[in-house]
Short mmCIF file of C-alpha atoms and ligand atoms in Angstrom, two decimals:
data_model
loop_
_atom_site.label_atom_id
_atom_site.label_comp_id
_atom_site.label_asym_id
_atom_site.label_seq_id
_atom_site.Cartn_x
_atom_site.Cartn_y
_atom_site.Cartn_z
CA UNK A 1 112.30 46.31 -80.21
CA UNK A 2 113.72 43.90 -82.79
CA UNK A 3 111.22 42.23 -85.07
CA UNK A 4 112.05 39.88 -87.92
CA UNK A 5 110.30 40.30 -91.26
CA UNK A 6 110.99 37.40 -93.67
CA UNK A 7 113.39 38.23 -96.50
CA UNK A 8 111.95 38.12 -100.03
CA UNK A 9 113.38 38.05 -103.54
CA UNK A 10 112.85 41.32 -105.48
CA UNK A 11 110.20 39.66 -107.67
CA UNK A 12 108.12 38.89 -104.57
CA UNK A 13 108.17 42.48 -103.31
CA UNK A 14 105.08 44.03 -104.83
CA UNK A 15 103.75 47.25 -103.22
CA UNK A 16 100.98 45.12 -101.71
CA UNK A 17 103.46 42.63 -100.24
CA UNK A 18 105.43 45.57 -98.81
CA UNK A 19 102.28 46.95 -97.19
CA UNK A 20 101.50 43.57 -95.65
CA UNK A 21 105.08 43.20 -94.39
CA UNK A 22 104.76 46.65 -92.77
CA UNK A 23 101.47 45.67 -91.13
CA UNK A 24 102.95 42.38 -89.88
CA UNK A 25 106.00 44.20 -88.53
CA UNK A 26 103.80 46.66 -86.61
CA UNK A 27 101.71 43.79 -85.24
CA UNK A 28 104.84 41.87 -84.17
CA UNK A 29 106.12 44.91 -82.27
CA UNK A 30 102.80 45.32 -80.47
CA UNK A 31 102.55 41.57 -79.73
CA UNK A 32 106.03 41.63 -78.22
CA UNK A 33 105.21 44.69 -76.12
CA UNK A 34 101.95 43.12 -74.92
CA UNK A 35 103.59 39.74 -74.27
CA UNK A 36 101.05 37.90 -76.48
CA UNK A 37 101.67 34.18 -76.87
CA UNK A 38 102.59 32.72 -80.25
CA UNK A 39 99.14 31.29 -80.95
CA UNK A 40 97.38 34.62 -80.34
CA UNK A 41 100.02 36.40 -82.45
CA UNK A 42 99.51 33.90 -85.29
CA UNK A 43 95.73 34.35 -85.14
CA UNK A 44 96.02 38.14 -85.30
CA UNK A 45 98.56 37.91 -88.13
CA UNK A 46 96.16 35.99 -90.39
CA UNK A 47 92.79 37.01 -91.85
CA UNK A 48 89.75 35.01 -90.75
CA UNK A 49 88.36 34.96 -94.31
CA UNK A 50 89.80 35.90 -97.72
CA UNK A 51 87.86 35.71 -100.95
CA UNK A 52 89.38 36.15 -104.42
CA UNK A 53 86.90 36.55 -107.25
CA UNK A 54 87.09 36.92 -111.03
CA UNK A 55 84.83 39.69 -112.22
CA UNK A 56 83.72 39.62 -115.87
CA UNK A 57 82.87 43.07 -117.25
CA UNK A 58 81.03 43.74 -120.51
CA UNK A 59 82.77 46.70 -122.24
CA UNK A 60 80.91 49.23 -124.40
CA UNK A 61 82.27 47.65 -127.61
CA UNK A 62 80.85 44.24 -126.63
CA UNK A 63 84.18 42.72 -125.49
CA UNK A 64 84.35 41.00 -122.11
CA UNK A 65 87.24 41.72 -119.75
CA UNK A 66 87.90 39.77 -116.57
CA UNK A 67 89.45 41.53 -113.55
CA UNK A 68 90.46 40.23 -110.14
CA UNK A 69 88.57 41.29 -107.03
CA UNK A 70 89.10 40.61 -103.34
CA UNK A 71 87.30 40.86 -100.00
CA UNK A 72 89.23 40.10 -96.85
CA UNK A 73 87.78 39.95 -93.33
CA UNK A 74 90.78 40.19 -91.07
CA UNK A 75 88.93 40.04 -87.76
CA UNK A 76 85.30 39.79 -86.62
CA UNK A 77 85.78 39.23 -82.90
CA UNK A 78 84.57 42.66 -81.69
CA UNK A 79 81.71 43.01 -84.19
CA UNK A 80 80.91 42.95 -87.91
CA UNK A 81 83.79 43.41 -90.34
CA UNK A 82 84.14 46.96 -91.67
CA UNK A 83 86.28 48.42 -94.42
CA UNK A 84 86.39 50.23 -97.72
CA UNK A 85 86.49 49.00 -101.29
CA UNK A 86 89.38 50.15 -103.48
CA UNK A 87 89.42 50.27 -107.27
CA UNK A 88 93.07 50.56 -108.28
CA UNK A 89 95.11 48.70 -110.93
CA UNK A 90 97.89 47.74 -108.48
CA UNK A 91 95.69 46.33 -105.74
CA UNK A 92 96.27 42.67 -104.84
CA UNK A 93 95.39 40.20 -102.08
CA UNK A 94 98.39 41.26 -99.96
CA UNK A 95 97.47 44.95 -100.05
CA UNK A 96 93.83 44.20 -99.25
CA UNK A 97 94.91 41.97 -96.34
CA UNK A 98 97.17 44.70 -94.93
CA UNK A 99 94.40 47.28 -95.23
CA UNK A 100 91.93 44.91 -93.53
CA UNK A 101 94.37 44.33 -90.65
CA UNK A 102 94.83 48.08 -90.14
CA UNK A 103 91.02 48.44 -90.05
CA UNK A 104 90.86 45.93 -87.18
CA UNK A 105 93.31 47.90 -85.01
CA UNK A 106 91.72 51.23 -86.01
CA UNK A 107 88.20 50.24 -84.96
CA UNK A 108 89.49 48.85 -81.65
CA UNK A 109 91.63 51.93 -81.04
CA UNK A 110 88.74 54.39 -81.44
CA UNK A 111 86.39 52.09 -79.53
CA UNK A 112 83.80 51.24 -82.16
CA UNK A 113 82.29 47.72 -82.21
CA UNK A 114 83.67 46.48 -85.53
CA UNK A 115 86.26 44.10 -86.85
CA UNK A 116 88.40 44.93 -89.87
CA UNK A 117 87.86 44.20 -93.56
CA UNK A 118 88.82 45.57 -96.95
CA UNK A 119 87.89 44.99 -100.56
CA UNK A 120 89.64 45.70 -103.81
CA UNK A 121 89.28 45.36 -107.55
CA UNK A 122 92.42 45.50 -109.71
CA UNK A 123 91.15 48.03 -112.21
CA UNK A 124 91.78 51.66 -113.14
CA UNK A 125 88.33 53.27 -112.89
CA UNK A 126 89.51 56.17 -115.09
CA UNK A 127 89.67 53.76 -118.07
CA UNK A 128 86.00 52.73 -117.75
CA UNK A 129 82.82 54.52 -118.76
CA UNK A 130 80.24 55.16 -116.05
CA UNK A 131 78.10 52.27 -117.34
CA UNK A 132 81.08 49.90 -117.37
CA UNK A 133 81.94 50.99 -113.84
CA UNK A 134 78.38 50.33 -112.71
CA UNK A 135 78.36 46.86 -114.31
CA UNK A 136 81.75 46.06 -112.76
CA UNK A 137 80.62 47.22 -109.30
CA UNK A 138 77.37 45.26 -109.40
CA UNK A 139 79.08 42.07 -110.62
CA UNK A 140 81.86 42.36 -108.00
CA UNK A 141 79.21 42.81 -105.30
CA UNK A 142 77.38 39.73 -106.57
CA UNK A 143 80.60 37.72 -106.31
CA UNK A 144 81.23 38.81 -102.68
CA UNK A 145 77.53 38.74 -101.72
CA UNK A 146 77.82 35.76 -99.32
CA UNK A 147 80.28 37.71 -97.18
CA UNK A 148 78.64 41.13 -96.85
CA UNK A 149 75.58 42.36 -94.97
CA UNK A 150 74.72 44.89 -92.25
CA UNK A 151 75.37 42.35 -89.50
CA UNK A 152 78.35 40.71 -91.21
CA UNK A 153 80.57 43.03 -93.21
CA UNK A 154 79.89 46.62 -94.22
CA UNK A 155 81.87 48.17 -97.12
CA UNK A 156 82.60 51.90 -97.60
CA UNK A 157 84.46 54.08 -100.12
CA UNK A 158 88.26 54.02 -100.51
CA UNK A 159 90.66 54.91 -103.32
CA UNK A 160 88.86 55.03 -106.66
CA UNK A 161 85.33 54.57 -105.26
CA UNK A 162 82.79 57.10 -104.04
CA UNK A 163 79.21 57.58 -102.90
CA UNK A 164 77.87 56.58 -106.33
CA UNK A 165 79.73 53.25 -106.01
CA UNK A 166 78.15 52.79 -102.57
CA UNK A 167 74.67 53.54 -104.00
CA UNK A 168 75.14 50.78 -106.62
CA UNK A 169 76.31 48.37 -103.92
CA UNK A 170 73.33 49.21 -101.70
CA UNK A 171 70.97 48.70 -104.67
CA UNK A 172 72.55 45.40 -105.78
CA UNK A 173 72.40 43.99 -102.25
CA UNK A 174 68.85 45.27 -101.70
CA UNK A 175 67.54 43.83 -104.99
CA UNK A 176 68.97 40.44 -103.98
CA UNK A 177 67.42 40.71 -100.51
CA UNK A 178 64.06 41.85 -101.85
CA UNK A 179 63.87 44.98 -99.69
CA UNK A 180 65.96 48.10 -98.99
CA UNK A 181 69.02 47.49 -96.84
CA UNK A 182 70.71 50.87 -96.34
CA UNK A 183 72.96 49.54 -93.53
CA UNK A 184 74.91 47.26 -95.90
CA UNK A 185 77.27 50.10 -96.89
CA UNK A 186 78.34 53.45 -95.49
CA UNK A 187 79.46 56.57 -97.32
CA UNK A 188 76.19 56.48 -99.30
CA UNK A 189 74.45 59.57 -100.71
CA UNK A 190 72.32 61.19 -97.98
CA UNK A 191 69.19 60.50 -100.06
CA UNK A 192 69.80 56.76 -99.44
CA UNK A 193 70.55 57.05 -95.73
CA UNK A 194 74.09 58.42 -95.89
CA UNK A 195 75.13 60.36 -92.80
CA UNK A 196 75.57 64.09 -92.78
CA UNK A 197 79.27 64.75 -92.33
CA UNK A 198 80.48 61.40 -93.78
CA UNK A 199 81.97 62.91 -96.97
CA UNK A 200 84.38 65.09 -95.01
CA UNK A 201 84.76 62.84 -91.96
CA UNK A 202 88.22 61.38 -92.62
CA UNK A 203 89.59 64.83 -93.45
CA UNK A 204 87.91 66.39 -90.40
CA UNK A 205 89.58 63.74 -88.26
CA UNK A 206 92.94 64.52 -89.88
CA UNK A 207 92.41 68.20 -89.05
CA UNK A 208 91.45 67.43 -85.44
CA UNK A 209 94.54 65.33 -84.69
CA UNK A 210 96.88 67.56 -86.72
CA UNK A 211 95.87 70.60 -84.66
CA UNK A 212 96.07 68.59 -81.41
CA UNK A 213 99.56 67.32 -82.27
CA UNK A 214 100.71 70.76 -83.40
CA UNK A 215 100.04 72.03 -79.88
CA UNK A 216 100.17 75.70 -80.87
CA UNK A 217 98.17 78.20 -82.90
CA UNK A 218 97.79 76.98 -86.48
CA UNK A 219 98.16 80.53 -87.84
CA UNK A 220 100.93 80.51 -90.44
CA UNK A 221 101.75 76.79 -90.03
CA UNK A 222 102.92 75.54 -93.42
CA UNK A 223 101.40 72.34 -94.79
CA UNK A 224 102.02 70.07 -97.79
CA UNK A 225 99.41 67.47 -98.77
CA UNK A 226 100.15 64.46 -100.98
CA UNK A 227 96.98 63.22 -102.69
CA UNK A 228 94.13 65.57 -103.56
CA UNK A 229 91.25 63.09 -103.61
CA UNK A 230 88.43 62.62 -101.12
CA UNK A 231 90.70 62.70 -98.05
CA UNK A 232 93.53 65.04 -99.13
CA UNK A 233 91.47 67.81 -100.75
CA UNK A 234 89.18 68.29 -97.75
CA UNK A 235 92.05 67.87 -95.26
CA UNK A 236 93.80 70.72 -97.11
CA UNK A 237 90.59 72.75 -97.01
CA UNK A 238 89.94 72.17 -93.29
CA UNK A 239 93.56 72.94 -92.35
CA UNK A 240 93.42 76.14 -94.42
CA UNK A 241 90.10 77.04 -92.77
CA UNK A 242 91.82 76.63 -89.37
CA UNK A 243 94.51 79.17 -90.34
CA UNK A 244 97.27 76.94 -91.74
CA UNK A 245 99.06 77.93 -94.94
CA UNK A 246 98.71 75.02 -97.39
CA UNK A 247 101.69 75.67 -99.67
CA UNK A 248 101.72 72.49 -101.80
CA UNK A 249 99.47 69.66 -102.89
CA UNK A 250 99.86 66.79 -105.35
CA UNK A 251 97.77 64.16 -107.07
CA UNK A 252 98.43 61.53 -109.72
CA UNK A 253 98.64 64.27 -112.40
CA UNK A 254 101.37 66.34 -110.68
CA UNK A 255 102.16 68.70 -107.82
CA UNK A 256 101.72 72.46 -107.33
CA UNK A 257 103.39 74.94 -104.96
CA UNK A 258 102.76 78.51 -103.83
CA UNK A 259 104.92 79.91 -101.02
CA UNK A 260 102.27 82.45 -99.98
CA UNK A 261 99.68 79.65 -99.63
CA UNK A 262 97.35 78.06 -102.16
CA UNK A 263 93.73 79.06 -102.58
CA UNK A 264 92.51 75.55 -101.68
CA UNK A 265 88.89 76.19 -102.66
CA UNK A 266 90.04 77.58 -106.03
CA UNK A 267 92.28 74.55 -106.57
CA UNK A 268 89.42 72.16 -105.71
CA UNK A 269 87.25 73.91 -108.30
CA UNK A 270 90.08 73.65 -110.88
CA UNK A 271 90.56 69.95 -110.12
CA UNK A 272 86.84 69.21 -110.40
CA UNK A 273 86.86 70.86 -113.83
CA UNK A 274 90.17 69.62 -115.27
CA UNK A 275 90.57 66.23 -113.57
CA UNK A 276 93.75 67.05 -111.64
CA UNK A 277 95.98 69.70 -110.06
CA UNK A 278 98.35 69.83 -113.04
CA UNK A 279 98.12 73.05 -115.01
CA UNK A 280 96.68 75.13 -112.15
CA UNK A 281 97.70 78.64 -113.16
CA UNK A 282 98.06 80.30 -109.75
CA UNK A 283 100.92 78.08 -108.55
CA UNK A 284 104.28 76.66 -109.68
CA UNK A 285 104.73 73.07 -110.77
CA UNK A 286 106.70 70.70 -108.52
CA UNK A 287 107.74 67.06 -108.79
CA UNK A 288 106.09 64.39 -106.63
CA UNK A 289 109.37 63.83 -104.77
CA UNK A 290 109.91 67.55 -104.13
CA UNK A 291 106.51 67.85 -102.46
CA UNK A 292 107.37 65.18 -99.88
CA UNK A 293 110.71 66.81 -99.11
CA UNK A 294 109.52 70.43 -98.80
CA UNK A 295 110.57 72.52 -95.81
CA UNK A 296 107.10 72.66 -94.23
CA UNK A 297 105.83 72.25 -90.67
CA UNK A 298 103.25 69.55 -91.46
CA UNK A 299 103.19 66.86 -94.15
CA UNK A 300 99.92 65.03 -94.82
CA UNK A 301 100.39 61.94 -97.01
CA UNK A 302 96.85 61.22 -98.28
CA UNK A 303 97.39 59.05 -101.38
CA UNK A 304 98.77 55.49 -101.21
CA UNK A 305 101.02 53.19 -99.19
CA UNK A 306 104.79 53.09 -99.05
CA UNK A 307 105.62 56.66 -100.11
CA UNK A 308 107.92 57.54 -97.18
CA UNK A 309 110.66 54.92 -97.28
CA UNK A 310 114.26 54.33 -96.23
CA UNK A 311 115.14 55.97 -99.56
CA UNK A 312 113.66 59.41 -98.81
CA UNK A 313 112.93 59.58 -95.05
CA UNK A 314 116.21 61.35 -94.25
CA UNK A 315 115.23 64.13 -96.67
CA UNK A 316 111.74 64.67 -95.16
CA UNK A 317 111.92 68.02 -93.37
CA UNK A 318 108.41 68.25 -91.90
CA UNK A 319 108.49 67.85 -88.09
CA UNK A 320 104.91 66.61 -88.00
CA UNK A 321 103.56 63.95 -90.36
CA UNK A 322 99.84 63.22 -90.17
CA UNK A 323 98.91 60.07 -92.09
CA UNK A 324 95.67 60.62 -93.99
CA UNK A 325 96.55 57.59 -96.14
CA UNK A 326 96.83 54.04 -94.87
CA UNK A 327 100.38 52.74 -94.63
CA UNK A 328 102.26 55.65 -96.24
CA UNK A 329 105.38 55.17 -94.04
CA UNK A 330 107.46 51.98 -94.05
CA UNK A 331 108.88 50.64 -90.75
CA UNK A 332 112.43 51.56 -91.85
CA UNK A 333 111.31 55.12 -92.58
CA UNK A 334 109.55 55.26 -89.21
CA UNK A 335 112.86 54.61 -87.45
CA UNK A 336 114.66 57.29 -89.47
CA UNK A 337 111.91 59.85 -88.81
CA UNK A 338 111.91 59.07 -85.07
CA UNK A 339 115.68 59.47 -84.95
CA UNK A 340 115.29 62.86 -86.66
CA UNK A 341 112.83 63.92 -83.98
CA UNK A 342 109.81 63.99 -86.29
CA UNK A 343 106.38 63.08 -84.89
CA UNK A 344 104.20 60.75 -86.96
CA UNK A 345 100.49 60.64 -86.15
CA UNK A 346 99.81 57.12 -87.46
CA UNK A 347 97.16 56.17 -90.00
CA UNK A 348 95.08 54.02 -87.64
CA UNK A 349 94.56 57.13 -85.52
CA UNK A 350 94.84 60.03 -87.99
CA UNK A 351 92.41 58.73 -90.62
CA UNK A 352 89.95 57.05 -88.23
CA UNK A 353 87.38 59.84 -88.72
CA UNK A 354 86.05 58.02 -91.78
CA UNK A 355 85.21 54.79 -90.02
CA UNK A 356 83.90 56.67 -86.99
CA UNK A 357 81.27 58.48 -89.07
CA UNK A 358 80.67 55.28 -91.07
CA UNK A 359 79.81 53.68 -87.74
CA UNK A 360 77.51 56.61 -86.92
CA UNK A 361 75.88 56.19 -90.36
CA UNK A 362 75.29 52.47 -89.70
CA UNK A 363 73.82 53.23 -86.26
CA UNK A 364 71.45 55.77 -87.85
CA UNK A 365 70.49 53.24 -90.57
CA UNK A 366 69.80 50.45 -88.10
CA UNK A 367 67.64 52.85 -86.02
CA UNK A 368 65.99 54.41 -89.11
CA UNK A 369 66.87 57.79 -87.62
CA UNK A 370 69.18 60.66 -88.56
CA UNK A 371 71.32 63.09 -86.61
CA UNK A 372 72.14 66.68 -87.52
CA UNK A 373 75.56 67.55 -88.98
CA UNK A 374 76.40 69.22 -85.67
CA UNK A 375 75.59 66.10 -83.63
CA UNK A 376 77.67 63.93 -85.94
CA UNK A 377 80.65 66.28 -85.75
CA UNK A 378 80.49 66.45 -81.95
CA UNK A 379 80.56 62.64 -81.67
CA UNK A 380 83.40 62.44 -84.21
CA UNK A 381 85.45 65.06 -82.36
CA UNK A 382 84.85 63.36 -79.04
CA UNK A 383 86.03 59.92 -80.27
CA UNK A 384 89.04 61.35 -82.16
CA UNK A 385 90.21 63.50 -79.26
CA UNK A 386 89.87 60.76 -76.68
CA UNK A 387 91.73 58.24 -78.90
CA UNK A 388 94.47 60.81 -79.52
CA UNK A 389 94.73 61.50 -75.76
CA UNK A 390 95.02 57.78 -74.94
CA UNK A 391 97.71 57.22 -77.57
CA UNK A 392 99.74 60.26 -76.51
CA UNK A 393 99.55 59.31 -72.84
CA UNK A 394 100.61 55.69 -73.42
CA UNK A 395 103.45 56.79 -75.73
CA UNK A 396 104.76 59.20 -73.09
CA UNK A 397 104.42 56.66 -70.24
CA UNK A 398 106.19 53.82 -72.05
CA UNK A 399 108.63 55.67 -74.31
CA UNK A 400 106.86 54.52 -77.50
CA UNK A 401 106.24 56.31 -80.78
CA UNK A 402 102.62 57.30 -81.40
CA UNK A 403 102.38 54.42 -83.93
CA UNK A 404 103.67 51.86 -81.45
CA UNK A 405 101.31 53.15 -78.76
CA UNK A 406 98.31 53.14 -81.13
CA UNK A 407 99.06 49.53 -82.12
CA UNK A 408 99.57 48.44 -78.52
CA UNK A 409 96.11 49.81 -77.67
CA UNK A 410 94.34 48.48 -80.78
CA UNK A 411 95.99 45.05 -80.84
CA UNK A 412 95.64 44.74 -77.06
CA UNK A 413 91.87 45.32 -77.21
CA UNK A 414 91.38 42.74 -79.96
CA UNK A 415 93.53 40.16 -78.12
CA UNK A 416 91.55 40.80 -74.94
CA UNK A 417 88.26 40.28 -76.82
CA UNK A 418 89.60 36.94 -78.13
CA UNK A 419 90.62 35.90 -74.62
CA UNK A 420 87.22 36.76 -73.15
CA UNK A 421 85.31 34.90 -75.88
CA UNK A 422 87.58 31.87 -75.73
CA UNK A 423 88.36 29.54 -78.61
CA UNK A 424 85.54 27.56 -80.24
CA UNK A 425 85.16 24.59 -80.04
P1 NAD B 1 90.83 58.99 -103.70
O1 NAD B 1 90.85 58.00 -104.81
O2 NAD B 1 89.66 59.88 -103.52
O3 NAD B 1 92.14 59.93 -103.78
C1 NAD B 1 93.43 59.44 -103.96
C2 NAD B 1 94.30 60.61 -104.40
O4 NAD B 1 95.67 60.22 -104.47
C3 NAD B 1 93.94 61.13 -105.81
O5 NAD B 1 93.98 62.54 -105.77
C4 NAD B 1 95.08 60.59 -106.67
O6 NAD B 1 95.29 61.36 -107.84
C5 NAD B 1 96.22 60.71 -105.69
N1 NAD B 1 97.42 59.97 -106.05
C6 NAD B 1 97.53 58.74 -106.60
N2 NAD B 1 98.83 58.46 -106.83
C7 NAD B 1 99.53 59.53 -106.41
C8 NAD B 1 100.93 59.87 -106.38
N3 NAD B 1 101.84 59.01 -106.82
N4 NAD B 1 101.30 61.06 -105.89
C9 NAD B 1 100.39 61.92 -105.43
N5 NAD B 1 99.06 61.67 -105.43
C10 NAD B 1 98.67 60.50 -105.92
O7 NAD B 1 91.12 58.16 -102.36
P2 NAD B 1 90.86 58.60 -100.86
O8 NAD B 1 89.57 58.00 -100.44
O9 NAD B 1 91.10 60.06 -100.70
O10 NAD B 1 92.00 57.76 -100.12
C11 NAD B 1 93.32 58.24 -99.96
C12 NAD B 1 94.00 57.48 -98.84
O11 NAD B 1 93.25 57.65 -97.63
C13 NAD B 1 94.08 55.96 -99.05
O12 NAD B 1 95.26 55.47 -98.42
C14 NAD B 1 92.87 55.45 -98.29
O13 NAD B 1 93.00 54.08 -97.91
C15 NAD B 1 92.90 56.37 -97.10
N6 NAD B 1 91.63 56.49 -96.36
C16 NAD B 1 90.49 56.88 -97.01
C17 NAD B 1 89.31 57.01 -96.28
C18 NAD B 1 88.03 57.50 -96.89
O14 NAD B 1 87.07 57.75 -96.14
N7 NAD B 1 87.95 57.71 -98.19
C19 NAD B 1 89.30 56.72 -94.91
C20 NAD B 1 90.49 56.33 -94.28
C21 NAD B 1 91.64 56.24 -95.04
#
């Protein structure tokens, strides 16, 4: 399939713009495969609502800083908008739009009744005190308040945010409403209506599809994981628990390697104490680039977008790449990997466990009821395995990559929902 992406001057190519170009390229391929008309393609290529806000934050020394925040609802045709909130200095409106678009296809692919959204604040949370972070979160939520709500748009954690952030969001929204509204966010602490199993859900989903795609016993399978945050650290743990040998992991502070396999639990304890993997004594240090190019069976990118590119794809030796992160592989890199015979389990499938259990959390909140951890995991496994089966079958039938097949299914379902609803007025 040939798809045109508009050319840009180097100054226009921010990481966020690159992510959005990748998302638009993937959509264009799916639209062509599905035979969508131009109008439908244009509607799916543009977000329904985008809000940019300026967020003033009072610092501990009395100064006031102003940071940019965003909330984008890409699509709300199949249900309320759903998507995480990212606190990262490099986030911008393009990145948030790309992430919102991927959420739309992801929710449709795994069959949950949501549209796609994303939020972001261009800030490095590590430079703020806890009180500054709380003030920033509450003020950002106030600025996006008209958009969010349990029937409208439901945020969740992403890079740089966690269950404490979600608790502040739930409180800010509830104080404004005048009563408790647990269903306004997911990924909350369980004491506020968070679901059992949500904290590890994305990583559990990564494990489920990685083992399905491996198609053989995991014993001795070597794995490298880029990113040792909420998704990467538990993905490493769950893959190790299943019998894989996790030989390398990285985070923003560095990368570590041990040929005989890392003690993932020990490394998680070290990271919790020291703030990063760097300096872990029971492993050798590695560069970020070396980790991606290691001779391992499985590579799990679980950090940020655009890390596997035309510049390094030919040196990636893993035969199976399972995308814990959103958008880690550029379209050019995808082609190189496919030509090398590598299998990529795409983000909208591989990391869908998070939004699946977020959906289960929202269902429990709206019913004021809770399920056991076992019930939640069974439902998660069921939805992940059936989505994986559908993607694999379509890819085999039509000679598509798993990413192309996943997009054809996700985009196709959203287009069909638009067709059935018709265009108002
Ligand atoms: P997080 O903030 O908890 O972790 C991010 C990790 O990436 C940190 O360990 C950080 O140090 C590391 N990192 C940053 N720059 C790096 C670099 N250059 N090299 C190596 N590591 C680097 O975020 P998270 O929630 O784990 O999200 C990670 C990815 O997974 C993102 O793409 C996110 O959109 C995606 N995702 C998250 C969820 C979720 O439930 N949290 C769900 C679906 C997808």
